[in-house]
mmCIF file of C-alpha atoms and ligand atoms in Angstrom:
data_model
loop_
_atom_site.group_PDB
_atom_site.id
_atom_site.type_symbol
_atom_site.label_atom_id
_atom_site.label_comp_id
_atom_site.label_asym_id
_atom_site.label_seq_id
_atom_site.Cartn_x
_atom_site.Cartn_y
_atom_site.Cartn_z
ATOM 1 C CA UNK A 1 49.429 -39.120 -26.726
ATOM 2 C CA UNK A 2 51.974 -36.669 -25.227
ATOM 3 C CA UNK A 3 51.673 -34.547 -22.470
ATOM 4 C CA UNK A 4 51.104 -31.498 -24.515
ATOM 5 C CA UNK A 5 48.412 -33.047 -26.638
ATOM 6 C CA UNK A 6 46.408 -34.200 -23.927
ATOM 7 C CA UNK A 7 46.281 -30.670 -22.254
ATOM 8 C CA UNK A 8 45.267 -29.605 -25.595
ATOM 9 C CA UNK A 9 42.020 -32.085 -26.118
ATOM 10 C CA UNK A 10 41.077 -32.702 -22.629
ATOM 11 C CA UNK A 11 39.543 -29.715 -21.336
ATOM 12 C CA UNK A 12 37.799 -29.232 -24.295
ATOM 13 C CA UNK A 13 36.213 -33.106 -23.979
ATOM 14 C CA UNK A 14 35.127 -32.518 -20.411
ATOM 15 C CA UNK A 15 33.200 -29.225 -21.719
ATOM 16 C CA UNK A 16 31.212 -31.557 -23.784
ATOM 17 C CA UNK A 17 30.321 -34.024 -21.550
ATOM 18 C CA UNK A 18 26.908 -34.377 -19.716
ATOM 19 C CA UNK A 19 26.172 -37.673 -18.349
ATOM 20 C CA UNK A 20 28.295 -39.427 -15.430
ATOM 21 C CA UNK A 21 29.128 -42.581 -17.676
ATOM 22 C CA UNK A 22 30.955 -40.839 -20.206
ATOM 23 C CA UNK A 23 32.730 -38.635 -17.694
ATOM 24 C CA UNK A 24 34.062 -41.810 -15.403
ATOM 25 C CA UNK A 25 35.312 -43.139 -19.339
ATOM 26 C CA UNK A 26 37.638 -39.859 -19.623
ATOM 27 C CA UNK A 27 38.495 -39.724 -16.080
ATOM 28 C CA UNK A 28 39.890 -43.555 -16.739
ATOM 29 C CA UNK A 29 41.481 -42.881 -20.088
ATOM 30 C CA UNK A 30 43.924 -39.832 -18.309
ATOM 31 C CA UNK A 31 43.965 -41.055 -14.609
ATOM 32 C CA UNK A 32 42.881 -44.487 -14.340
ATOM 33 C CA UNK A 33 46.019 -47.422 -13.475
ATOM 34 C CA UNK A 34 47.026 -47.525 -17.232
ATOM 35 C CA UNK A 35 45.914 -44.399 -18.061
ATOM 36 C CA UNK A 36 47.429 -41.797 -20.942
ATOM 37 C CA UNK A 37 48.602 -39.588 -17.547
ATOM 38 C CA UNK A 38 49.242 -41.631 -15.283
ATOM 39 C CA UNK A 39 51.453 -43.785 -17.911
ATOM 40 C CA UNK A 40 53.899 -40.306 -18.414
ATOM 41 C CA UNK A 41 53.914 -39.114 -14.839
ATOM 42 C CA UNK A 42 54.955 -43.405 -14.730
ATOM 43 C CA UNK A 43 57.710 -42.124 -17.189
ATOM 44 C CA UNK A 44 59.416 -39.135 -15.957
ATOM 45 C CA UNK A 45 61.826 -41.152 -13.548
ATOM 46 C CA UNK A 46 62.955 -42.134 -17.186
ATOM 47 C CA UNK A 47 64.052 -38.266 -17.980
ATOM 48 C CA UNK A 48 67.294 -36.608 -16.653
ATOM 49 C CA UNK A 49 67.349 -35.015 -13.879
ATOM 50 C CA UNK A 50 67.524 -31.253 -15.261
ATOM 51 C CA UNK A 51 63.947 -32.250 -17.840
ATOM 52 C CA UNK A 52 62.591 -33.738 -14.286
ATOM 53 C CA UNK A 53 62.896 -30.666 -12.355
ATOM 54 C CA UNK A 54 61.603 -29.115 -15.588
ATOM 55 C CA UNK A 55 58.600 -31.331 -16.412
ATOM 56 C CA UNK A 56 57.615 -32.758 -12.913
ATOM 57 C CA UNK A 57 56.315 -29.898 -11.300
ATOM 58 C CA UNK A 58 54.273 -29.241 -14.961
ATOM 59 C CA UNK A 59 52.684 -31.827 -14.738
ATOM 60 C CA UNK A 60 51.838 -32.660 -11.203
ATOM 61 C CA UNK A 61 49.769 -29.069 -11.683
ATOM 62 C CA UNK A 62 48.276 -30.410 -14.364
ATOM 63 C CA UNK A 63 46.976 -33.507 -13.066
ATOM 64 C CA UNK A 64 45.551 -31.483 -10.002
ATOM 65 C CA UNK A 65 43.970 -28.970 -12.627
ATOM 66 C CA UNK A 66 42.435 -32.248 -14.356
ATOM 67 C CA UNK A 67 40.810 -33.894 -11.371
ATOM 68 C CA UNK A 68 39.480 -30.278 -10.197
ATOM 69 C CA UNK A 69 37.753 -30.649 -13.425
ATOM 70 C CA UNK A 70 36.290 -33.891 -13.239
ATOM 71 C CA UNK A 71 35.069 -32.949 -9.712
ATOM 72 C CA UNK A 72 33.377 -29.750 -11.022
ATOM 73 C CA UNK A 73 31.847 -31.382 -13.998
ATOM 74 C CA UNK A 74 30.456 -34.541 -11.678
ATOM 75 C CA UNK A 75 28.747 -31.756 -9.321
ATOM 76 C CA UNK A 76 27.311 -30.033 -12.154
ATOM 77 C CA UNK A 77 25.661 -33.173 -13.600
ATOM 78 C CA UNK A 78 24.540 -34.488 -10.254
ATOM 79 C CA UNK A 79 22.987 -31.107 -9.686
ATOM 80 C CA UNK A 80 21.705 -31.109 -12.984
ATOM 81 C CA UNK A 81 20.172 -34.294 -12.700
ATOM 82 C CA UNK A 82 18.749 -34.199 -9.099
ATOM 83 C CA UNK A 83 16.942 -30.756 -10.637
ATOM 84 C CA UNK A 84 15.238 -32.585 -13.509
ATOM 85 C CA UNK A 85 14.197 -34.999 -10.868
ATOM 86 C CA UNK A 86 12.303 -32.294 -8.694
ATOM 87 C CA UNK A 87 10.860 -30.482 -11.543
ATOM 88 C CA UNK A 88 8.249 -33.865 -12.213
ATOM 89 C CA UNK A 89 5.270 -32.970 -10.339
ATOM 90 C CA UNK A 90 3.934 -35.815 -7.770
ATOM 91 C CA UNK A 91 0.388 -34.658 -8.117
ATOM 92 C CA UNK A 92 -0.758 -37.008 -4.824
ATOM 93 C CA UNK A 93 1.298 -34.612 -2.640
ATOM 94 C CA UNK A 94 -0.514 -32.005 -0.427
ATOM 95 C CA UNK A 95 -0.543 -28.768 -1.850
ATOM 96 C CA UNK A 96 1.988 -25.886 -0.791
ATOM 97 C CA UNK A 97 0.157 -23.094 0.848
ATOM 98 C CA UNK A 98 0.722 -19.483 -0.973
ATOM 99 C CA UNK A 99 1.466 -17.262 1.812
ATOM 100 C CA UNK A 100 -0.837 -13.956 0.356
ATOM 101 C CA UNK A 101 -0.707 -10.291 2.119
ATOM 102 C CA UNK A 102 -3.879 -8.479 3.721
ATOM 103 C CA UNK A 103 -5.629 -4.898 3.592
ATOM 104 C CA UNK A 104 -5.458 -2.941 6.203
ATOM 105 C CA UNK A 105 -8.747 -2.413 7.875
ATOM 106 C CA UNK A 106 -9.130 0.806 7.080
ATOM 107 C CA UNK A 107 -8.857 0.154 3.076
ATOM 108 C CA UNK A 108 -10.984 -2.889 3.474
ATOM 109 C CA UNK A 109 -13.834 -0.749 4.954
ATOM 110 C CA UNK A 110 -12.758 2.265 1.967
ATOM 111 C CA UNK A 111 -13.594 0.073 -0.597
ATOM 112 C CA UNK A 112 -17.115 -1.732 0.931
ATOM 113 C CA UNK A 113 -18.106 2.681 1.767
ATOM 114 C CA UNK A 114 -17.319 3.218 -2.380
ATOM 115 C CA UNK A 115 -19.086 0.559 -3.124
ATOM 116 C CA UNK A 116 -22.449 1.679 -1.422
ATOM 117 C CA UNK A 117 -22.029 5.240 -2.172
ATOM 118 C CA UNK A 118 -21.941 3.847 -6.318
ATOM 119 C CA UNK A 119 -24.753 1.578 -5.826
ATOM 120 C CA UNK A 120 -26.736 4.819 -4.412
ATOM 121 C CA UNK A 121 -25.722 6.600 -7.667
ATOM 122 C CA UNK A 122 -23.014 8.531 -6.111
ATOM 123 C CA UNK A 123 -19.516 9.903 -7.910
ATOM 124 C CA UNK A 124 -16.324 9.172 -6.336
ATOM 125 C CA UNK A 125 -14.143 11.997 -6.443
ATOM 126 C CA UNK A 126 -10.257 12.519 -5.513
ATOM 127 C CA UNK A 127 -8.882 15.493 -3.513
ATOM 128 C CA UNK A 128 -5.536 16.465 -2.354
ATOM 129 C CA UNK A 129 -4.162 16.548 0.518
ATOM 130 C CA UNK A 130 -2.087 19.739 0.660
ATOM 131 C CA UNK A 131 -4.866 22.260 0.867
ATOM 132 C CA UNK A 132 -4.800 26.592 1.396
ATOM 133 C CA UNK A 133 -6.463 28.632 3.714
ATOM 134 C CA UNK A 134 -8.790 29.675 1.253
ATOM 135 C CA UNK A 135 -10.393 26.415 0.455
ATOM 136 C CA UNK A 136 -9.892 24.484 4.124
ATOM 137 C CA UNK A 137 -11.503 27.582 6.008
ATOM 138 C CA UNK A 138 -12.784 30.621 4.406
ATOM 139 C CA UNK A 139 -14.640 29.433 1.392
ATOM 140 C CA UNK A 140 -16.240 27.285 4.021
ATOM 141 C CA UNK A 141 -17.573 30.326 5.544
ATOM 142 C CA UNK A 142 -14.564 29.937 8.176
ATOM 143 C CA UNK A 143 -13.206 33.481 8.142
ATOM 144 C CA UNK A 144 -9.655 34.185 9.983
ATOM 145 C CA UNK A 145 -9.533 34.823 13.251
ATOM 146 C CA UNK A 146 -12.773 32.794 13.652
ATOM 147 C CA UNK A 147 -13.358 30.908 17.036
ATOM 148 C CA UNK A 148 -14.441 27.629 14.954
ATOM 149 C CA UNK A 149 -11.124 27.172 13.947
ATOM 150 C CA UNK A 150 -9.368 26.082 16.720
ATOM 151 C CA UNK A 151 -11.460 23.208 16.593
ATOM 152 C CA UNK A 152 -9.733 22.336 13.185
ATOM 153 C CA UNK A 153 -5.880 22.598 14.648
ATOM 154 C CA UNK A 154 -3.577 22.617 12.125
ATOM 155 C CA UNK A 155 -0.426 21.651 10.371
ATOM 156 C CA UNK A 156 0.867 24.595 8.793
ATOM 157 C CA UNK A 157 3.345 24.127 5.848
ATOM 158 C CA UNK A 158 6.028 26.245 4.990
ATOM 159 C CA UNK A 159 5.258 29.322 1.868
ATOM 160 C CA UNK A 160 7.728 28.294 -0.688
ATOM 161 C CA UNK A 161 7.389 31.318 -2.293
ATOM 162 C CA UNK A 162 5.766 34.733 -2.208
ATOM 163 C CA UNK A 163 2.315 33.829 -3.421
ATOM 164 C CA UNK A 164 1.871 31.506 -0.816
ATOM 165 C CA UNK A 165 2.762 33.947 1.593
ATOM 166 C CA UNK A 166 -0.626 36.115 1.256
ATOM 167 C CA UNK A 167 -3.724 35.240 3.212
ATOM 168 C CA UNK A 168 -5.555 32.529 1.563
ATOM 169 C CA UNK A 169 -3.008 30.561 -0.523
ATOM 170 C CA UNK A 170 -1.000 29.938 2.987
ATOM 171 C CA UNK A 171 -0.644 25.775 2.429
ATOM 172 C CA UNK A 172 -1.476 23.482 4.928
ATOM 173 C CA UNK A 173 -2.277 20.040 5.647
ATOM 174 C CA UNK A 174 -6.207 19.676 5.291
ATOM 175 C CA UNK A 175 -7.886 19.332 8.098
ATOM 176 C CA UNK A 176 -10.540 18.010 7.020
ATOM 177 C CA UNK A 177 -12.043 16.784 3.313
ATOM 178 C CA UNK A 178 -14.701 19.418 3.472
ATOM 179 C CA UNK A 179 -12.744 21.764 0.692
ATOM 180 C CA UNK A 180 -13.071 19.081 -1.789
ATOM 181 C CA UNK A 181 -17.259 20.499 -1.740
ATOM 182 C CA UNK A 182 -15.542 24.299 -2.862
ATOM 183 C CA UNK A 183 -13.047 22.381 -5.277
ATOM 184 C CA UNK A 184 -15.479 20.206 -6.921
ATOM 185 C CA UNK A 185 -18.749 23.097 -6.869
ATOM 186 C CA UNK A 186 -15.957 25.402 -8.393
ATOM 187 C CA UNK A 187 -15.595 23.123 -11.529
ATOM 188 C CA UNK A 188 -19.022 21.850 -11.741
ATOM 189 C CA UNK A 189 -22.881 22.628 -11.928
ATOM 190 C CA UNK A 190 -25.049 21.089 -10.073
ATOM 191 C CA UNK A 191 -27.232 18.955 -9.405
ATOM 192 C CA UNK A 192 -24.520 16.181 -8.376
ATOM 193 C CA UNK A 193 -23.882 13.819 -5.786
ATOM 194 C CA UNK A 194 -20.481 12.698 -4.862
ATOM 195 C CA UNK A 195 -18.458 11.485 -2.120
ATOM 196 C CA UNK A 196 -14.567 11.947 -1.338
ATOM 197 C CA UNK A 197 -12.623 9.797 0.294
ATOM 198 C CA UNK A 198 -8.841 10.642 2.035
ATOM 199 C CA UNK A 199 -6.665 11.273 4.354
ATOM 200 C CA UNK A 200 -6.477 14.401 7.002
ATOM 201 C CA UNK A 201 -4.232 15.565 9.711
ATOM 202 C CA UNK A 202 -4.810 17.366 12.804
ATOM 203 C CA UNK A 203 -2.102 18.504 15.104
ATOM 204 C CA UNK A 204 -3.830 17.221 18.061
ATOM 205 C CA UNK A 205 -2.871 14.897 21.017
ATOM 206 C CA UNK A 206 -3.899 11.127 20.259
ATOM 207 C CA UNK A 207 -5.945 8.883 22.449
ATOM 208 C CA UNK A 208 -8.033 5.805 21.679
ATOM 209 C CA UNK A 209 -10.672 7.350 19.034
ATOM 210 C CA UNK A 210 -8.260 10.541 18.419
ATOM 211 C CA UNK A 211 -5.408 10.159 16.206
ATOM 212 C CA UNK A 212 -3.007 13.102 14.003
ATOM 213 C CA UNK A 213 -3.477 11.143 10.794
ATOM 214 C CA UNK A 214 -7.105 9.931 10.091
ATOM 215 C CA UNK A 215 -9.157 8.986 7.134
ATOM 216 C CA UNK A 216 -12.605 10.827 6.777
ATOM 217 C CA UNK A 217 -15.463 10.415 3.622
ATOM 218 C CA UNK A 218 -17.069 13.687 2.777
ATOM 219 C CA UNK A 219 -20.272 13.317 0.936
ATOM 220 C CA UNK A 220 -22.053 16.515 -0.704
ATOM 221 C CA UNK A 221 -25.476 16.521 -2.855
ATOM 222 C CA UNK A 222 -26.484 19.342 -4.081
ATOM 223 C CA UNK A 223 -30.050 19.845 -6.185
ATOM 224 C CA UNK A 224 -32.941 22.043 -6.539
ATOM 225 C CA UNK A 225 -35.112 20.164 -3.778
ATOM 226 C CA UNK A 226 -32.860 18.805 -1.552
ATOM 227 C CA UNK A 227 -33.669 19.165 2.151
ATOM 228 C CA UNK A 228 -33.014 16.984 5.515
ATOM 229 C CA UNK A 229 -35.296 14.617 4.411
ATOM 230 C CA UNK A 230 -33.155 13.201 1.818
ATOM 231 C CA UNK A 231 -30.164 13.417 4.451
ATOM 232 C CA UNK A 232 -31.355 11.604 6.795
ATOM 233 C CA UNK A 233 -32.554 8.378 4.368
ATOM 234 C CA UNK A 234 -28.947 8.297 2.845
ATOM 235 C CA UNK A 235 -27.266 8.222 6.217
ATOM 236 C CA UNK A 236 -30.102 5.740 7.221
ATOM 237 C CA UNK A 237 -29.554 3.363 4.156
ATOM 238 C CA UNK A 238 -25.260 3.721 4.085
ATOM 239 C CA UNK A 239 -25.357 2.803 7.647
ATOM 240 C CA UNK A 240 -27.532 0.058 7.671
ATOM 241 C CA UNK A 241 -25.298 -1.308 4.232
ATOM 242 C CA UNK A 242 -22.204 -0.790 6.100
ATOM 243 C CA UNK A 243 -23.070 -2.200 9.828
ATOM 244 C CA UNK A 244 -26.702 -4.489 8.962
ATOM 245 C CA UNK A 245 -30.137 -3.533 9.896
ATOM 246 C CA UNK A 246 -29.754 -3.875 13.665
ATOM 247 C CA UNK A 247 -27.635 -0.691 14.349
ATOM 248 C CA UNK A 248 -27.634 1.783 17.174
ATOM 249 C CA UNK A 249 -27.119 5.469 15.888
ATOM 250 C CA UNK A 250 -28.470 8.781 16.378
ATOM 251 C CA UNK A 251 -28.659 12.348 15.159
ATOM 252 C CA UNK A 252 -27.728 14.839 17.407
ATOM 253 C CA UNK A 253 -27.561 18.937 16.513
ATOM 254 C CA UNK A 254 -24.839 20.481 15.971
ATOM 255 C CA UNK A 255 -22.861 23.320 14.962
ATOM 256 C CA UNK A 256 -20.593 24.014 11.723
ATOM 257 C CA UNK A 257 -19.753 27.286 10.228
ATOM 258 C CA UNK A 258 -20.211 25.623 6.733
ATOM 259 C CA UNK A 259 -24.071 24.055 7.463
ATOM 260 C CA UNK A 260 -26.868 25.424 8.873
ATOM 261 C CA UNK A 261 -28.410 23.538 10.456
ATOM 262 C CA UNK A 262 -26.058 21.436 11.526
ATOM 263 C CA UNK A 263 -25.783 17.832 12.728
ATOM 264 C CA UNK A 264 -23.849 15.017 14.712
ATOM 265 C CA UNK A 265 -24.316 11.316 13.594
ATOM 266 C CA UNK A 266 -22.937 9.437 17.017
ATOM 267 C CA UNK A 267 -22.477 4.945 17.460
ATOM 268 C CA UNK A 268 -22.092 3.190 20.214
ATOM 269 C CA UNK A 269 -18.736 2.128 20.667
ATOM 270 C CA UNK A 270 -17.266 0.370 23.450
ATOM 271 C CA UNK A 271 -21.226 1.218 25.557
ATOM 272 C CA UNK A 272 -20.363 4.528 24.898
ATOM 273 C CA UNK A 273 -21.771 7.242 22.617
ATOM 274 C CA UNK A 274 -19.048 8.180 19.561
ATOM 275 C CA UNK A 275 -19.535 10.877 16.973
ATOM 276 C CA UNK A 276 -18.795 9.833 13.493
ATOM 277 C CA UNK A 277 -19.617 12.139 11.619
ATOM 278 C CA UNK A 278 -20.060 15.810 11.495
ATOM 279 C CA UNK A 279 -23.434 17.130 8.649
ATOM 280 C CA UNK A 280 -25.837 19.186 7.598
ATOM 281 C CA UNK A 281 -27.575 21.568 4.984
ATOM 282 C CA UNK A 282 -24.616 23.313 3.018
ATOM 283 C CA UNK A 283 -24.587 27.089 3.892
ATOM 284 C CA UNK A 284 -26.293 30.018 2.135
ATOM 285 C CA UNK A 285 -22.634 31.674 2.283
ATOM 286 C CA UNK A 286 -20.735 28.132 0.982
ATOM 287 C CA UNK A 287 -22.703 28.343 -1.967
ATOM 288 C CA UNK A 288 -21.767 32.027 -2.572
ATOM 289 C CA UNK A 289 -18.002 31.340 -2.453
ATOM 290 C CA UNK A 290 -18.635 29.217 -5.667
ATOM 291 C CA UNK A 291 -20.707 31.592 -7.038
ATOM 292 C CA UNK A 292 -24.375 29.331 -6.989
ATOM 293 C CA UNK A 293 -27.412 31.018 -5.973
ATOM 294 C CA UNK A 294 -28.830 29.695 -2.985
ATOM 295 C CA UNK A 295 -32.394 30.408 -3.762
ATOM 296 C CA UNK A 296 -32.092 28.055 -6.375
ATOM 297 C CA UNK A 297 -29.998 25.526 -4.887
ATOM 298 C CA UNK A 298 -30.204 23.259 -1.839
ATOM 299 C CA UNK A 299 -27.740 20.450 -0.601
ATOM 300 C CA UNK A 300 -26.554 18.410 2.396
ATOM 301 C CA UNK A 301 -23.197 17.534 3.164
ATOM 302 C CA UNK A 302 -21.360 15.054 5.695
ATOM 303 C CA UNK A 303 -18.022 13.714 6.883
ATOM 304 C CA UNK A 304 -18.070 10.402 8.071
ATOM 305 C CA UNK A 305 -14.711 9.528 10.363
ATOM 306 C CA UNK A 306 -13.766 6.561 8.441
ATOM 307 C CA UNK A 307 -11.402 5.104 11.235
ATOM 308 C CA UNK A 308 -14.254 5.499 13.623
ATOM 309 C CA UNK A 309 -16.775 3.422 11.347
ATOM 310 C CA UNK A 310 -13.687 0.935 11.418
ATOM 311 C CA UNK A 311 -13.493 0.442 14.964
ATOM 312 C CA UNK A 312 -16.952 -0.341 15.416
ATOM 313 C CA UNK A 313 -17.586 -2.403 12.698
ATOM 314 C CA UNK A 314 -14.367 -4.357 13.603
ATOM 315 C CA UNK A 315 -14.680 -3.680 17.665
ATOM 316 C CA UNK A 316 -11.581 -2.274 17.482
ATOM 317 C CA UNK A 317 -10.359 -1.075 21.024
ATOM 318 C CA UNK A 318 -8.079 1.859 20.231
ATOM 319 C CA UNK A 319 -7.643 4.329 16.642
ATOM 320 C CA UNK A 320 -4.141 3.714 17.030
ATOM 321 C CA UNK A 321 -3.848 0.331 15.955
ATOM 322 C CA UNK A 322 -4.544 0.952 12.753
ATOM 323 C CA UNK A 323 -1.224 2.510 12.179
ATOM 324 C CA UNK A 324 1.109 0.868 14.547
ATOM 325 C CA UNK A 325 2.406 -1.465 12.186
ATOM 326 C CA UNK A 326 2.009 -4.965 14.017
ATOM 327 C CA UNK A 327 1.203 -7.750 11.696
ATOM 328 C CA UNK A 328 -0.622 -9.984 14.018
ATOM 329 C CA UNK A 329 -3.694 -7.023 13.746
ATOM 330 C CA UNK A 330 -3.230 -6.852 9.633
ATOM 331 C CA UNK A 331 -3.902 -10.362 9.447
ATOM 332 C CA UNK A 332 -6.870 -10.496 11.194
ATOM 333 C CA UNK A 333 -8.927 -9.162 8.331
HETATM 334 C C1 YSA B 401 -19.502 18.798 8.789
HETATM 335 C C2 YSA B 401 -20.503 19.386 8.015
HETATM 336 C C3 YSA B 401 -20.468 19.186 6.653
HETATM 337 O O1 YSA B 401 -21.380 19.802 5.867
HETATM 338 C C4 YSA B 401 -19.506 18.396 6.064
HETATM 339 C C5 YSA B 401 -18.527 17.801 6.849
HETATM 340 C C6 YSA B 401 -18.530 18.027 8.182
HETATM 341 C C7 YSA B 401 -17.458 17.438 9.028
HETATM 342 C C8 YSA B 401 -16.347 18.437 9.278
HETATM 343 N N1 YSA B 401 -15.606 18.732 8.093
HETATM 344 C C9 YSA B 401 -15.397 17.863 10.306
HETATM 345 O O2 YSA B 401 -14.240 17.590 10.024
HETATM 346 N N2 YSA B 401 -15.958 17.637 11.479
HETATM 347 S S1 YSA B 401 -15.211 16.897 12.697
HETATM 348 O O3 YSA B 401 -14.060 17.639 13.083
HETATM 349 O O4 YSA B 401 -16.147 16.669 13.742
HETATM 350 O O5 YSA B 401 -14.703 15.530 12.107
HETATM 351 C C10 YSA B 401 -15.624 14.670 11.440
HETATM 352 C C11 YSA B 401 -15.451 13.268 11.918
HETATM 353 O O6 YSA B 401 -14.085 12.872 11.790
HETATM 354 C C12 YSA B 401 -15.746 13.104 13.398
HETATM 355 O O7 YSA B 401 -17.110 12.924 13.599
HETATM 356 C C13 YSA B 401 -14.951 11.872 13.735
HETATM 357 O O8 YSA B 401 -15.647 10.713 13.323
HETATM 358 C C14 YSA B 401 -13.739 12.031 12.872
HETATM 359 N N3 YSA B 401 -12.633 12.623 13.627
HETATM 360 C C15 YSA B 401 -12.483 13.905 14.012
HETATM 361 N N4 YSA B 401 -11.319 14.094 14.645
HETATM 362 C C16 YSA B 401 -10.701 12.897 14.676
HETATM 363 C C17 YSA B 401 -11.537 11.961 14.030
HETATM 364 N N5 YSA B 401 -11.178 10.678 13.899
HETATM 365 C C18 YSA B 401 -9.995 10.313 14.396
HETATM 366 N N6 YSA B 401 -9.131 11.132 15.015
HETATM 367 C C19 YSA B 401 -9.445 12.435 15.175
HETATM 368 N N7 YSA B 401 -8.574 13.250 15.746
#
């Protein structure tokens, strides 16, 4: 075969090839001691010296370009075969552990607080989390100007246009999931029960049950005979499903523009006393803002601190762990 023939065939021959044996064969038939290559490289002292200079230097490059090829094609089926070795399963061998991710305390305890609230024939209901004056504070019988609400302090948010600049469509973070009771008693009739769940934000300085960002469940039932009585056994009964029968908790009075009368729920935490929620019977002047007459109807309404219910359950030293992002806490639970 000439020179120019075997460039032709032999790439295309290598292509083809898949298993060692055959590939040693070819690299034999162009390179080995007698071989179809090797036999005219043998032959070019034959030539004159101008088709020498001419040829030599050919094909030197393309005996280098041949063994390149052989060496890439024996990696490939090496490779290829040491992969078809691994993929047969040795079923003796131990098992590979699958690493798998964790919730976040706070979403673990979220989920177990839905879960009683359905079992006690509660709705769970959504709200948002950019709220307006109107529905964070004076639906809630929070008027402007109103000493009660420095105790909510707030992020304000910037009007984006005019409408938001008028007194009760100013936006804000909520402070607090209480307007979710005027949002949902706006759409709806009662009687209902429902809890919301979600995030709130208080431009306040942090310490170990204090943080900006917090998570708090608002409940609200609302119904023609509904009076502290009925409170008090759903608190009873969600906290003894969250924390067990044995649990340390009291009620302690309290004051909210939005309730009357109004009440603390406080756990022991760390031997100390900790409020957790905030409660009582909705307001006469709530249930005007939505336009239900409170000679008819009666309801209670709470909101739980969800990071607080968190840290006891979980004796969790300080609010802030929850959000400072170490994975050695995460994996805990
Ligand atoms: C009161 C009466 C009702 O009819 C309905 C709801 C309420 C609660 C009211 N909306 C409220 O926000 N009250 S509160 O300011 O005392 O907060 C309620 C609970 O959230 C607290 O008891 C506490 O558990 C938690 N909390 C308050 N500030 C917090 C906080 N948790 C973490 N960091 C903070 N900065």
């Amino acid at each position: 075969m000439s020179f120019e023939q075997i460039k032709k065939t032999v790439f295309f021959q290598i292509k083809e090839i898949n298993n060692p044996n055959e590939l040693e064969n070819l690299r034999i038939k162009y390179l080995g001691r007698k071989g179809e290559l090797t036999l005219i490289l043998r032959g070019l002292k034959d030539l004159s010296i101008e088709k020498r200079r001419q040829e030599g230097p050919l094909a030197q490059r393309f005996k280098k370009e041949l063994e390149e090829a052989i060496n890439k094609k024996q990696k490939e089926i090496s490779g290829f075969n040491s992969q078809k070795k691994n993929q047969l399963i040795d079923i003796s061998r131990p098992g590979k552990r699958v690493l798998s991710g964790h919730l976040n305390p706070l979403t673990k305890i979220e989920k177990e607080i839905r879960q009683i609230f359905l079992a006690m024939n509660f709705s769970v209901v959504e709200g948002q989390e950019i709220e307006d004056d109107y529905h964070n504070f004076d639906a809630l019988h929070i008027p402007k100007d109103h000493p009660a609400r420095d105790a909510w302090d707030t992020f304000w948010l910037k009007p984006i246009n005019d409408k938001q600049l008028k007194a009760g469509n100013k936006p804000l973070l909520r402070t607090h999931t209480s307007p979710m009771q005027i949002r949902y008693m706006e759409k709806y009739q009662p009687p209902f029960q429902i809890i919301v769940p979600g995030r709130v934000f208080r431009y306040e300085a942090t310490d170990a049950s204090h943080e900006t960002t917090f998570k708090q469940v608002e409940g609200l039932m609302v119904g023609e005979d509904i009076s502290l009585v009925n409170f008090k056994f759903i608190i009873e009964e969600f906290l003894k499903k969250l924390f067990g029968e044995k649990i340390d908790f009291e009620f302690r009075p309290s004051y909210y523009p939005f309730v009357e009368p109004g009440v603390d729920v406080y756990m022991k935490w760390k031997n100390k006393w900790l409020e957790v929620a905030g409660a009582g019977m909705v307001h006469p002047e709530v249930f005007r803002a939505v336009n239900y007459n409170p000679y008819k109807w009666q309801g209670f309404a709470f909101g739980f601190g969800l990071d607080r219910l968190a840290m006891i359950k979980y004796k969790i030293p300080d609010i802030r762990m929850f959000y400072g992002g170490d994975l050695r806490f995460v994996k805990q639970f």
